Tab-separated table of C-alpha atoms in Angstrom:
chain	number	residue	atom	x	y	z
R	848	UNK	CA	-68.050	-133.393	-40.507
R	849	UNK	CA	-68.028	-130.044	-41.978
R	850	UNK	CA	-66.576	-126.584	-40.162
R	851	UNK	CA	-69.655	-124.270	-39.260
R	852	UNK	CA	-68.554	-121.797	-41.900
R	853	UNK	CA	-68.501	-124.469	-44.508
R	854	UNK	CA	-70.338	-122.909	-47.962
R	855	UNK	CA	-68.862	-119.225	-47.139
R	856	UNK	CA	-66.489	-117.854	-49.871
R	857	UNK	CA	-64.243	-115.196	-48.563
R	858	UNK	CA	-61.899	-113.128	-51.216
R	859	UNK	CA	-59.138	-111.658	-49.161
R	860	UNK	CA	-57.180	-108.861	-50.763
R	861	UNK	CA	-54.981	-108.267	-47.214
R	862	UNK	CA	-51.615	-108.074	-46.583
R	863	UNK	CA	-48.696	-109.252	-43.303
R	864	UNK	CA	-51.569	-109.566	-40.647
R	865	UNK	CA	-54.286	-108.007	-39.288
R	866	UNK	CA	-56.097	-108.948	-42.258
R	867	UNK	CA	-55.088	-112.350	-42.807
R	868	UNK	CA	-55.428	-113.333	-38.961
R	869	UNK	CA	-59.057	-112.453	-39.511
R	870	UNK	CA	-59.126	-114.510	-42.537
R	871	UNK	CA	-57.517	-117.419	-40.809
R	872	UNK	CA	-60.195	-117.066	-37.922
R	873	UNK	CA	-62.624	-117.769	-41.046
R	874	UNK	CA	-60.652	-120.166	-43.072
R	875	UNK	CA	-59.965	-122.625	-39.904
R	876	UNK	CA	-64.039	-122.543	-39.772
R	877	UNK	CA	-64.501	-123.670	-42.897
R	878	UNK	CA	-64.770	-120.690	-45.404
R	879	UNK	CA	-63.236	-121.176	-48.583
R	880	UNK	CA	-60.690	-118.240	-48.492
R	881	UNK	CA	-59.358	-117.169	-52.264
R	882	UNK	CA	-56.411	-114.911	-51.195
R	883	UNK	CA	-55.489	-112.242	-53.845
R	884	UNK	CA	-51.650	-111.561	-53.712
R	885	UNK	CA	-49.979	-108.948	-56.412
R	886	UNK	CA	-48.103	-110.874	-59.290
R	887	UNK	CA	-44.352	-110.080	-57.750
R	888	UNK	CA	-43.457	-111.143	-54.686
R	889	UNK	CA	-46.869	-111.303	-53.487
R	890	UNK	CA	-47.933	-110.621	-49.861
R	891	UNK	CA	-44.922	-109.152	-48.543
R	892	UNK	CA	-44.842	-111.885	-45.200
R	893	UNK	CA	-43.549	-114.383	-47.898
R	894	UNK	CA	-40.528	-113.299	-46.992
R	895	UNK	CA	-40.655	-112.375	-43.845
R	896	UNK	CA	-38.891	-114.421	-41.421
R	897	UNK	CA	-38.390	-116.508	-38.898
R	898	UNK	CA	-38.103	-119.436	-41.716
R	899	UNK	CA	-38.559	-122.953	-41.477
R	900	UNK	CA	-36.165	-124.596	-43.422
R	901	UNK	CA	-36.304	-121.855	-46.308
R	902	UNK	CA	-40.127	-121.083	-45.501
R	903	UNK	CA	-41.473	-117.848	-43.882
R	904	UNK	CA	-43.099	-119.296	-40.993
R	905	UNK	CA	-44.627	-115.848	-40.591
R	906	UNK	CA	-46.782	-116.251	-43.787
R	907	UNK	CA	-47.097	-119.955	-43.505
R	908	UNK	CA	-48.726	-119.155	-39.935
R	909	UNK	CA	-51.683	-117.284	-40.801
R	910	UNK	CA	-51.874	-118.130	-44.726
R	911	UNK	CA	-53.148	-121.635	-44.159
R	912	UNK	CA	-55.771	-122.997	-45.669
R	913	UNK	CA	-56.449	-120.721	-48.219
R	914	UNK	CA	-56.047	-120.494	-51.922
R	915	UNK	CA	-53.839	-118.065	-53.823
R	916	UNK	CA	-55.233	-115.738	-56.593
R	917	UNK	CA	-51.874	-113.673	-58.056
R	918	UNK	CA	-53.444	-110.706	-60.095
R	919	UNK	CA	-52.429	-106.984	-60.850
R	920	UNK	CA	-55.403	-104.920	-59.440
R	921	UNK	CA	-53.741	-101.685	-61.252
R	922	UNK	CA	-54.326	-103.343	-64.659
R	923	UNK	CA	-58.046	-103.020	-65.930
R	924	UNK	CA	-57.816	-106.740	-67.060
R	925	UNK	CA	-57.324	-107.367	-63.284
R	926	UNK	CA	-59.692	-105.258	-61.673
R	927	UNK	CA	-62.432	-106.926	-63.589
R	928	UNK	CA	-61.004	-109.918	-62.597
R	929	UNK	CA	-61.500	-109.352	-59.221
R	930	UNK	CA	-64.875	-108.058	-59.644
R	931	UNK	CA	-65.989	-111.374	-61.153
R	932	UNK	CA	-64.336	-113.383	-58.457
R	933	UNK	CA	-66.013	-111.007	-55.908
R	934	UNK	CA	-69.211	-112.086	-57.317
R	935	UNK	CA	-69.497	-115.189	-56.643
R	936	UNK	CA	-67.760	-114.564	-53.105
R	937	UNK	CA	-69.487	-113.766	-50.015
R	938	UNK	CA	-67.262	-111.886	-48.337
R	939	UNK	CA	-64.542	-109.426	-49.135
R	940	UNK	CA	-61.196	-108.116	-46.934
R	941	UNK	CA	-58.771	-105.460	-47.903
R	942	UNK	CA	-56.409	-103.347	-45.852
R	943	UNK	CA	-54.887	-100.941	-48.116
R	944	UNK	CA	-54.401	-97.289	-47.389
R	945	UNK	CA	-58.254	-95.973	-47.554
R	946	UNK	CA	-58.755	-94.716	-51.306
R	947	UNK	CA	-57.025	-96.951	-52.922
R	948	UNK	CA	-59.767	-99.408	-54.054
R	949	UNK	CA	-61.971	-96.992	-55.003
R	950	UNK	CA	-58.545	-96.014	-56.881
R	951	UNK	CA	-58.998	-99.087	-58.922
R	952	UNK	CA	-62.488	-98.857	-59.090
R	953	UNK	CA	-63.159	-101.717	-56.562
R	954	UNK	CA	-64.890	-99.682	-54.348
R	955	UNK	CA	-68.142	-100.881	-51.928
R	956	UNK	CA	-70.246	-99.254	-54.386
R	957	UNK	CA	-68.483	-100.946	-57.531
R	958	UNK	CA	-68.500	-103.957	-56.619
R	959	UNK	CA	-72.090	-103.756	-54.593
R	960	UNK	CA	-73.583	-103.437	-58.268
R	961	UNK	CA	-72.303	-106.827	-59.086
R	962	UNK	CA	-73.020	-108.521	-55.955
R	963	UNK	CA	-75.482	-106.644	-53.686
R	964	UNK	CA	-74.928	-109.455	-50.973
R	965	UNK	CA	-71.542	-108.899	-50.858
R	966	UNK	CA	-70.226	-108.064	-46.938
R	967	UNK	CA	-67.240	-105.279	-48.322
R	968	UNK	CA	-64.524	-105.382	-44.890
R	969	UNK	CA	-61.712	-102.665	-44.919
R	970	UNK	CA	-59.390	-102.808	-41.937
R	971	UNK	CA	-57.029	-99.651	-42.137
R	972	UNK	CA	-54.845	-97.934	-39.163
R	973	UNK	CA	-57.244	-94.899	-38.833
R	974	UNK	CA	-60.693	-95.924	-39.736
R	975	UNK	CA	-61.830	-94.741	-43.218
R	976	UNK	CA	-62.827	-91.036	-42.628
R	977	UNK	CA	-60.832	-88.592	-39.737
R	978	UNK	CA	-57.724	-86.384	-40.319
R	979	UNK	CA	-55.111	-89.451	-40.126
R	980	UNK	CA	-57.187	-91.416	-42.774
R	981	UNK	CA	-54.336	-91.831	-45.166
R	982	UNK	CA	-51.595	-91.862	-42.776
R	983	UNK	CA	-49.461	-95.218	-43.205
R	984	UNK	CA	-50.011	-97.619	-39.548
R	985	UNK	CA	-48.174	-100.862	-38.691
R	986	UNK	CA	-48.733	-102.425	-35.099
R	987	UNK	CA	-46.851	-100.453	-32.665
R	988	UNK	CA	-47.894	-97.329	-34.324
R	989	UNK	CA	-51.470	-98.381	-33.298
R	990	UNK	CA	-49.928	-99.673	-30.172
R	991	UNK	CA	-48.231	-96.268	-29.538
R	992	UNK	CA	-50.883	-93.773	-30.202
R	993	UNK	CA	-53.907	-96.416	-29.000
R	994	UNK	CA	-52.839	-95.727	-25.174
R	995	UNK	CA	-51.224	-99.466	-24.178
R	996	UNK	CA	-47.490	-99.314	-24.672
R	997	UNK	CA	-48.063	-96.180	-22.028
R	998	UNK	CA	-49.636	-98.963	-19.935
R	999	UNK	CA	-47.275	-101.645	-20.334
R	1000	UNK	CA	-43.908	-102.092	-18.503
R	1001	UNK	CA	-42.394	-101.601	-15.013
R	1002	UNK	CA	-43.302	-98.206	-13.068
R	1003	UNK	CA	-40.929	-95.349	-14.118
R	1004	UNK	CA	-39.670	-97.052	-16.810
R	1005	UNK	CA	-40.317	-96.475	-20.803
R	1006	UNK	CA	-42.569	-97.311	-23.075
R	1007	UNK	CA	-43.239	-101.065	-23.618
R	1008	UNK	CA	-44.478	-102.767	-26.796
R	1009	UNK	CA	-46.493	-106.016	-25.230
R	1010	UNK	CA	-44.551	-109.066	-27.053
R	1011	UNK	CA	-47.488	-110.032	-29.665
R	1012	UNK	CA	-48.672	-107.844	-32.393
R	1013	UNK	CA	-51.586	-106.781	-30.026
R	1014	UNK	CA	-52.372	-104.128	-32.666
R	1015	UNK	CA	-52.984	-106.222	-36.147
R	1016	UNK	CA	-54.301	-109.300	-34.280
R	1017	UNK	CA	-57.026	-107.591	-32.381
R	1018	UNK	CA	-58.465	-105.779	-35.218
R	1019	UNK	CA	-58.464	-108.881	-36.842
R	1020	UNK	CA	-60.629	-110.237	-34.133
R	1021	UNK	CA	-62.841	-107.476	-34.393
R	1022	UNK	CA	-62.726	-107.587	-38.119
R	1023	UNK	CA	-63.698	-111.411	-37.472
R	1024	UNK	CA	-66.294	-110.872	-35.341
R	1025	UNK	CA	-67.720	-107.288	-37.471
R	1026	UNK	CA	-68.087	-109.949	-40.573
R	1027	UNK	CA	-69.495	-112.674	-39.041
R	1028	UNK	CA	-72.414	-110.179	-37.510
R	1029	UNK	CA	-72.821	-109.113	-41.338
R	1030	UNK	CA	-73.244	-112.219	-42.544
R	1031	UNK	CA	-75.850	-113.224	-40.146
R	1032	UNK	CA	-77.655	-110.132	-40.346
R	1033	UNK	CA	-77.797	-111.000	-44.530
R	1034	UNK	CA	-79.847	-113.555	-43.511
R	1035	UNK	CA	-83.024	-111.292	-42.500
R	1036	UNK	CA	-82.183	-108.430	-44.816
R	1037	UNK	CA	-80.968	-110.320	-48.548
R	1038	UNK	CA	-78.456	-107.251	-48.138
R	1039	UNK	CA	-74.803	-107.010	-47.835
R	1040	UNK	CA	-72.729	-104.050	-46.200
R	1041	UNK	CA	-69.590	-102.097	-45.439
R	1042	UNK	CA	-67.555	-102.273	-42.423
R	1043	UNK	CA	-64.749	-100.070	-41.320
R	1044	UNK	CA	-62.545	-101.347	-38.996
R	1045	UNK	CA	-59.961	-98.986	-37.472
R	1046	UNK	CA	-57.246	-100.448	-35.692
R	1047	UNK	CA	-56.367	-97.296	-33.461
R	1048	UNK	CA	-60.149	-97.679	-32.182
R	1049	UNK	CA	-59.349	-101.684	-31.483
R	1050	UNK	CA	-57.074	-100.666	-29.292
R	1051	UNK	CA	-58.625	-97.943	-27.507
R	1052	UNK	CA	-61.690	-100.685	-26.953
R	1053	UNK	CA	-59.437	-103.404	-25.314
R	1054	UNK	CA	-58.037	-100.289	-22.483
R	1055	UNK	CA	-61.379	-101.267	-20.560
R	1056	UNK	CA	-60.439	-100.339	-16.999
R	1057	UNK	CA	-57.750	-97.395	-17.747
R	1058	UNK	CA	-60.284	-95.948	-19.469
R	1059	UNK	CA	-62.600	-96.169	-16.346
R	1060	UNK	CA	-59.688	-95.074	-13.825
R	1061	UNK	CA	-59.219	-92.365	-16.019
R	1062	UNK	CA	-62.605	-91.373	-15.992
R	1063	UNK	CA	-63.674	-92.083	-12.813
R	1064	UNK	CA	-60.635	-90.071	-10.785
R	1065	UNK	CA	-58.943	-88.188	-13.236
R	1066	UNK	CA	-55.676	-89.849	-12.550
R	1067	UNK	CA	-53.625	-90.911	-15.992
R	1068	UNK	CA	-53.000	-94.731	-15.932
R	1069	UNK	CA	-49.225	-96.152	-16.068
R	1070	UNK	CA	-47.651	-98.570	-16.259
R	1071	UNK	CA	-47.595	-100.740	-13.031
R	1072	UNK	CA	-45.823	-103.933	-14.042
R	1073	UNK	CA	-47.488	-107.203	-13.228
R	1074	UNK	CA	-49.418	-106.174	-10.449
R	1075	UNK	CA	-53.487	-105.668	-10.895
R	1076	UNK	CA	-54.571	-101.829	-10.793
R	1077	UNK	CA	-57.491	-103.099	-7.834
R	1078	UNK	CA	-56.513	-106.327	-6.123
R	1079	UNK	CA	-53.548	-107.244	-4.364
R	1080	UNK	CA	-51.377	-109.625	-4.680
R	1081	UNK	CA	-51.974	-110.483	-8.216
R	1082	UNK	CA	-49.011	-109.928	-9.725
R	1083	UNK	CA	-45.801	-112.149	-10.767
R	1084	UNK	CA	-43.141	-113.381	-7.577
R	1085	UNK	CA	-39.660	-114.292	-7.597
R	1086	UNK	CA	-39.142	-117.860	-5.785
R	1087	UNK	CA	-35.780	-119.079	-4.556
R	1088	UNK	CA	-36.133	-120.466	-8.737
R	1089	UNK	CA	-38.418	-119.393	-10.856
R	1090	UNK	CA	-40.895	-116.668	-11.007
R	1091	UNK	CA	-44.522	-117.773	-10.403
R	1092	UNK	CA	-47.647	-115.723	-10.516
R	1093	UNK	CA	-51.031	-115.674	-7.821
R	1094	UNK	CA	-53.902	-113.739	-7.770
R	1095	UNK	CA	-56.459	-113.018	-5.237
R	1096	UNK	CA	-59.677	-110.911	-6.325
R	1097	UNK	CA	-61.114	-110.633	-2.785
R	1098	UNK	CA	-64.538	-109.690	-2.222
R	1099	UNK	CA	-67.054	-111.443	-0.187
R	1100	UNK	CA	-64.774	-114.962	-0.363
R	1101	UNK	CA	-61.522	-113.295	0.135
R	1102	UNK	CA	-58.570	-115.748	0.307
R	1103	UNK	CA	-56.081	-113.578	2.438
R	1104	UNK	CA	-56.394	-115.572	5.327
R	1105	UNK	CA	-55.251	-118.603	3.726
R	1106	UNK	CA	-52.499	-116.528	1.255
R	1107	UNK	CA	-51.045	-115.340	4.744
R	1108	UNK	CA	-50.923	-118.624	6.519
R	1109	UNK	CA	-49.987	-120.160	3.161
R	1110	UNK	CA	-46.625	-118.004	3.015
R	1111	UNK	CA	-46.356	-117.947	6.944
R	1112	UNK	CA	-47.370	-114.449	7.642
R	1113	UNK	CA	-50.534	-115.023	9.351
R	1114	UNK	CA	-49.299	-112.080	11.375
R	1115	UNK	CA	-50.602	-109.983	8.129
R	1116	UNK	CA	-54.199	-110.936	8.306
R	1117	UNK	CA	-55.615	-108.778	10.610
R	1118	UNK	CA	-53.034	-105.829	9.679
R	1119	UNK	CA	-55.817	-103.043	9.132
R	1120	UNK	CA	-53.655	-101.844	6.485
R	1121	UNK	CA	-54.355	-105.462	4.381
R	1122	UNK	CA	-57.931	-105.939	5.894
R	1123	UNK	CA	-59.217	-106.060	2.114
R	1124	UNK	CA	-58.569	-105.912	-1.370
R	1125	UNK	CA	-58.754	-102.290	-1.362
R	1126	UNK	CA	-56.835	-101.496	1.350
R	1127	UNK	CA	-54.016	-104.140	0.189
R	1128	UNK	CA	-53.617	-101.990	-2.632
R	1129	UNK	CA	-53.981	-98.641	-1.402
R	1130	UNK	CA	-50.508	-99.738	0.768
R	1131	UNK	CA	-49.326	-101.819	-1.672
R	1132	UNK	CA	-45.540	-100.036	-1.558
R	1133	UNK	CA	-45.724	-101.476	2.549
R	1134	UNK	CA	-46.929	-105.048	1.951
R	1135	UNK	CA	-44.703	-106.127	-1.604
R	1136	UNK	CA	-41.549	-106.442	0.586
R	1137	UNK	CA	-43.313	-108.510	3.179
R	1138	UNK	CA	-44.401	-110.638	-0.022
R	1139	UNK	CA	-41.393	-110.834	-1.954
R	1140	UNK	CA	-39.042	-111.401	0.991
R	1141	UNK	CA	-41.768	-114.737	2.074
R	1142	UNK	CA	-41.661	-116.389	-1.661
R	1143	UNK	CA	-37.914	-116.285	-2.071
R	1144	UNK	CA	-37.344	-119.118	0.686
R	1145	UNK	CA	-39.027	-121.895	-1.189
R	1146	UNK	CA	-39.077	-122.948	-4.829
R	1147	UNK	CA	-41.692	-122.052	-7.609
R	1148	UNK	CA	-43.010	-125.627	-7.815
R	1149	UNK	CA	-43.281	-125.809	-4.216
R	1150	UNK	CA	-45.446	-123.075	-4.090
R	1151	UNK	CA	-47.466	-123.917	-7.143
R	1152	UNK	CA	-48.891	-127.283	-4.995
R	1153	UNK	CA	-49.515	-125.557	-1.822
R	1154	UNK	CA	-51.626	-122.781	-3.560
R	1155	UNK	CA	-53.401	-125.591	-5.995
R	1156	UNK	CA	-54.156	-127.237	-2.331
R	1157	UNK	CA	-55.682	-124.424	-1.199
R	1158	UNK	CA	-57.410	-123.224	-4.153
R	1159	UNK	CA	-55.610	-120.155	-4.900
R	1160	UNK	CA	-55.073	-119.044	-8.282
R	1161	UNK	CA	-51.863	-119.488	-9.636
R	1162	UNK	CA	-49.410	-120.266	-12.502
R	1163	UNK	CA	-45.714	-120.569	-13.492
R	1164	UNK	CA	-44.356	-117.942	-15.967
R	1165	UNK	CA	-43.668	-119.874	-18.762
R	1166	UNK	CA	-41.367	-119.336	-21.706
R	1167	UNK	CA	-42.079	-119.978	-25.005
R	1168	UNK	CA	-40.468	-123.974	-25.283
R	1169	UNK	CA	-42.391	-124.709	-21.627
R	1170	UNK	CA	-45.856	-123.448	-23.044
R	1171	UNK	CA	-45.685	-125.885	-26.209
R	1172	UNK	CA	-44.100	-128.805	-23.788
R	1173	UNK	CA	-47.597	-128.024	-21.185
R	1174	UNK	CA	-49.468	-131.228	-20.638
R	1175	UNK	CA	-52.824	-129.175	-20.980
R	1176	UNK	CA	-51.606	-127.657	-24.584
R	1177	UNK	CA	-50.465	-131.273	-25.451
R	1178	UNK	CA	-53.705	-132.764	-24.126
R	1179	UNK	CA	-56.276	-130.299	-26.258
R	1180	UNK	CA	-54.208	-130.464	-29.290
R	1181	UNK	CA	-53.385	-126.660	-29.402
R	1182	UNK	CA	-50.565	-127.764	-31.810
R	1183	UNK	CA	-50.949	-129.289	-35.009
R	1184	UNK	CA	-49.177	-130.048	-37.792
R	1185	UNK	CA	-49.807	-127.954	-41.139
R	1186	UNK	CA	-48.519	-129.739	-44.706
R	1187	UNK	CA	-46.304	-128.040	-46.904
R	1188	UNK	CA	-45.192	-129.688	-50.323
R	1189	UNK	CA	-41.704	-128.605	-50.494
R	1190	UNK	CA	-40.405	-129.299	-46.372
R	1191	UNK	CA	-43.401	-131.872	-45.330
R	1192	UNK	CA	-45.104	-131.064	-42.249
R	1193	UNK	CA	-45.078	-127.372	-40.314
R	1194	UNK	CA	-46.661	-127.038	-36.373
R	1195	UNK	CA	-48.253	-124.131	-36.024
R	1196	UNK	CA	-50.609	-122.873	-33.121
R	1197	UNK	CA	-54.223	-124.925	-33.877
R	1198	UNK	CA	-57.903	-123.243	-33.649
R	1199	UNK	CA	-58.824	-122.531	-29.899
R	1200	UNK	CA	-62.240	-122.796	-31.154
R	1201	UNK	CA	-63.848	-126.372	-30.290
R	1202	UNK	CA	-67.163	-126.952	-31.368
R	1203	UNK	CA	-69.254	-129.916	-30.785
R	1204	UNK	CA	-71.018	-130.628	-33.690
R	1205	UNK	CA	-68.951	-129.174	-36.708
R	1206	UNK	CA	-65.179	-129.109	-35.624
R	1207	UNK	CA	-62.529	-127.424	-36.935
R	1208	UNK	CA	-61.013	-129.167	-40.061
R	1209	UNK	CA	-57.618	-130.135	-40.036
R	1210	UNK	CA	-55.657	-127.536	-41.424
R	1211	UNK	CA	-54.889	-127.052	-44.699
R	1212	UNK	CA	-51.099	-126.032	-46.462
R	1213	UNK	CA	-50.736	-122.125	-47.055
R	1214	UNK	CA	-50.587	-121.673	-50.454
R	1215	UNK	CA	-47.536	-120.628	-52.977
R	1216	UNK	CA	-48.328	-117.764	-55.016
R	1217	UNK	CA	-50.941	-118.195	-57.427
R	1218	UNK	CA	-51.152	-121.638	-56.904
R	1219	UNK	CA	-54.711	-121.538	-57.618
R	1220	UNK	CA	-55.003	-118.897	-60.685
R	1221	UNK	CA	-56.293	-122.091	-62.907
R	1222	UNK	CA	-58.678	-123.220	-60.180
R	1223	UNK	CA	-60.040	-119.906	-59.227
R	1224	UNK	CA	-60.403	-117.954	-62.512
R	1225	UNK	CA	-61.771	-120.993	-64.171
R	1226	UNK	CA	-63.781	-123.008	-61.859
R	1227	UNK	CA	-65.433	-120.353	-60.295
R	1228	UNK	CA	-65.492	-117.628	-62.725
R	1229	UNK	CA	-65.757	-119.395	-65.633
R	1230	UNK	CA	-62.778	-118.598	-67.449
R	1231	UNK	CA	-60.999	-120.375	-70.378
R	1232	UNK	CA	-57.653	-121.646	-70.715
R	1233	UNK	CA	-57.516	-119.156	-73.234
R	1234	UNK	CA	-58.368	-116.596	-70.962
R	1235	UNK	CA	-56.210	-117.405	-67.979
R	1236	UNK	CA	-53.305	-118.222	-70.596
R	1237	UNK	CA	-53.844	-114.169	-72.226
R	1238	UNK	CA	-54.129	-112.761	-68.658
R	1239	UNK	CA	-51.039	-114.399	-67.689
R	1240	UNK	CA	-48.967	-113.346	-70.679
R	1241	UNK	CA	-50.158	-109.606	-70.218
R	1242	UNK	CA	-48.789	-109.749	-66.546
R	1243	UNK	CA	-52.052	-109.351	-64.936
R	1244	UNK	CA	-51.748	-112.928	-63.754
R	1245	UNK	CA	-48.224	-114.472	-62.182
R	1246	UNK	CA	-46.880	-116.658	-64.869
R	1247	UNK	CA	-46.125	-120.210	-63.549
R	1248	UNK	CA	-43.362	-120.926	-61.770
């Protein structure tokens, strides 16, 4: 069985991760992605660590699957390079600093006039147009100036950067999600498109309810911890062992009643201070030492199966090594093991995306660079060993290694 994006050629001219997360979203579907790295050193995650015995896991992690393309898009020989590769491709993905394609005259409109159907994708910090257009943005910049590292952390404390690249990876979701729209729309117009993708404006869409607080009261949202902005509890605990984490929405089938008699404080649920959700929260800074001083006198795994009996939401806090050890992540498969030539086999994080029909193909080996310059420049462009061989002895092309 095929992946569901099986037939769509992607050319992806992006670099560390925002881009080629998106990419990887495509490529683990079943697009055929031909990755476009400069001639030295390539895409600068090659060597970026942590490495697995001598290989950047960080490029190994989102690079798999695809093909690699090396070619020097300053060099006229290479730009027209790319535009032949580009049309025969469905899809194209850059995130340089806005100008520079049209720089090397691989603009939208350039390459549009070789392949109208082309879907043209530019992911940038900024967005494309505005007054910080050409400034340079890596994650927590976006982070920073996008409103959540003023959200994140414990009350009165600093700044927190969340511990994922929350910046790159959701505007490569969006970017994912912006390009598969395009290419569906193609299908009723014959026409491709461009898409800007700013990755300041990814992160002021995924704010959802500070926004609204903010709005709605006039009160500036900060950071609050664990804890839920409107229900309460739903936060992490401290057990006598481990830290655990519950949450109760309330509402019409409130759980309170069976929280308090859970913890032994039925005493608390017909306190008028905790009569709802609302109200639990308004005097939250009363009931957490109630709370906190009732889950340190029994262990987290204790508590874990007298909430499950109940049906109250709840979870340990795991670290890294207990996530990938989880009987549910075993179960599904989340891991999987990725084949590299030099060190054998790689795990890295699998597709969460399970589809019934046309699954997810096991994952394919991230490439080395310009692996596939032969493959590429003459199987799909049409290229001849001559050709390739002049390109690569001008330096347009990587020579081999």
């Amino acid at each position: 069985m095929s992946g569901p994006l099986e037939g769509l050629r992607i050319v992806d001219l992006t670099r560390i991760l925002a881009g080629p997360f998106a990419t990887m979203i495509l490529s683990d579907m079943g697009a055929e992605v031909i990755k476009v790295e400069r001639p030295e050193g390539g895409d600068l995650s090659r060597g970026t660590g942590p490495f697995f015995e001598g290989e950047s896991y960080y490029f190994v992690s989102v690079n798999r699957g695809k093909q690699s393309v090396s070619i020097n898009l300053a060099h006229p020989d290479g730009q027209q390079a790319l535009k032949d590769i580009a049309a025969e491709c469905d899809v194209l993905v850059e995130n340089f600093v806005p100008g520079t394609m049209r720089d090397f005259g691989l603009s939208y409109e350039d390459l549009q006039a070789v392949n109208p159907r082309l879907v043209y994708c530019s992911i940038s910090g900024f967005g494309q147009t505005g007054p910080y257009a050409q400034r340079p943005a890596l994650d927590i910049i976006v982070q920073a100036m996008g409103g959540i590292m003023s959200i994140t952390g414990e009350p009165n404390g600093g700044p927190v950067r969340p511990g994922s690249s929350l910046g790159d990876i959701i505007a490569g979701l969006f970017a994912t999600t912006a390009i598969l729209a395009a290419v569906q729309e193609r299908e009723r117009s014959g026409q491709g498109q461009y898409i800007d993708v700013s990755m300041l404006e990814c992160q002021l869409a995924i704010l959802e309810a500070a926004v609204g607080r903010y709005i709605s009261t006039g009160h500036v949202p900060g950071p609050i911890g664990t804890r839920h902005p409107s229900f309460t509890p739903f936060q992490a605990f401290k057990t006598a062992d481990d830290w655990i984490v519950v949450a109760i929405v309330g509402g019409v089938n409130d759980q309170w009643p069976l929280f308090c008699a859970a913890i032994g404080r039925v005493d608390l649920i017909d306190d008028v201070r905790y009569v709802d959700g609302y109200h639990r929260t308004l005097n939250y800074d009363e009931l957490l030492p109630e709370l906190e001083e009732a889950f340190l006198k029994k262990p987290a795994e204790q508590w874990l199966r007298e909430f499950g009996r109940l049906g109250i939401a709840c979870g340990p806090v795991n670290r890294i090594d207990q996530v990938l050890a989880d009987p549910q992540v075993q179960e599904r498969g989340a891991m999987v093991d990725v084949p590299h030539k030099r060190v054998g086999n790689i795990p890295v994080v699998n597709s969460p995306l399970r589809f019934s029909r046309t699954p997810v193909a096991d994952l394919g080996p991230a490439p080395d660079l310009g692996e596939h310059n032969e493959t590429v420049l003459q199987g799909l462009t049409g290229y001849t060993v001559e050709q390739v061989e002049r390109l690569r002895t001008e330096g347009v092309i990587a020579a081999e290694e």
